C-alpha cells in the first residue's frame, strides 16, 4: 500500500440547480484566493458532479480530502454550514429511494463503494451547506452566497493545519457550525 499524500478539495454539485452549485462556487472562490495566497504544495482543487467514479479518482491516495456539498433539510437555514469528519466504518448511510437530489448517487454511496474497493480517501472532512433553492437556474441565493467567504477561509485553515495528517478521525460530535 503506497503512502497517502496531498490534499483534495472537492466541490460537489450542479451549477445549474441554484444553491446546489455551492460546492462549485466554493472551489471557484478558493481558486481566486489561491492566486493571492497559495495553498500548500500537493493541494488539488476540483469540481465534481458527484459521480462516484470521478470522486474516487479525485480523492484516491490523498492524505486529506475536503468535500463541499449542498444539503436541503426540511427546516433549512440557508447558508448554515455543518462540518464533520467521517471515519471508516462510520460512513453515512446511503439515502433511501425517492430522496431529493440533483445527483444520481451521493457522497455516501461513493464512500461505501470506495471503501469496499480499498480506494477511500485518507482523512475526510465534509462541509454541508444548507440551501434554499434547487430549482433550475444559475446563481446562489443571497444567504448561501454570503456564507462563501467564511467557508473558504475555514477550508483554507483546514488545508494548512491538517494537510499532513494521514488518518481519518471519528465523527466530531457537536462540531461547531462553520
CSV table of C-alpha atoms in Angstrom, one decimal, residues 6 9 24 31 33 36-37 54 60 75 81 98 100 104 116 120-121 129 138 151 158 167 176:
chain,number,residue,atom,x,y,z
A,6,UNK,CA,-1.5,15.7,-0.6
A,9,UNK,CA,-10.7,19.8,-2.0
A,24,UNK,CA,-18.6,24.5,-7.3
A,31,UNK,CA,-9.1,29.3,-6.9
A,33,UNK,CA,-8.0,33.3,-3.4
A,36,UNK,CA,-3.1,35.8,-3.7
A,37,UNK,CA,-2.2,33.2,-1.1
A,54,UNK,CA,-14.9,10.7,-10.5
A,60,UNK,CA,-7.6,8.3,-4.1
A,75,UNK,CA,-36.2,23.3,8.1
A,81,UNK,CA,-22.7,25.2,7.2
A,98,UNK,CA,-37.1,8.8,-3.6
A,100,UNK,CA,-34.5,14.7,-3.3
A,104,UNK,CA,-27.9,10.4,-9.0
A,116,UNK,CA,-15.3,-1.7,-0.5
A,120,UNK,CA,-11.3,5.5,0.0
A,121,UNK,CA,-9.9,8.9,1.0
A,129,UNK,CA,-24.1,24.0,3.3
A,138,UNK,CA,-27.9,29.6,-12.1
A,151,UNK,CA,-16.5,28.8,4.4
A,158,UNK,CA,-8.2,23.0,7.4
A,167,UNK,CA,-5.6,9.0,9.1
A,176,UNK,CA,-19.5,23.8,15.7
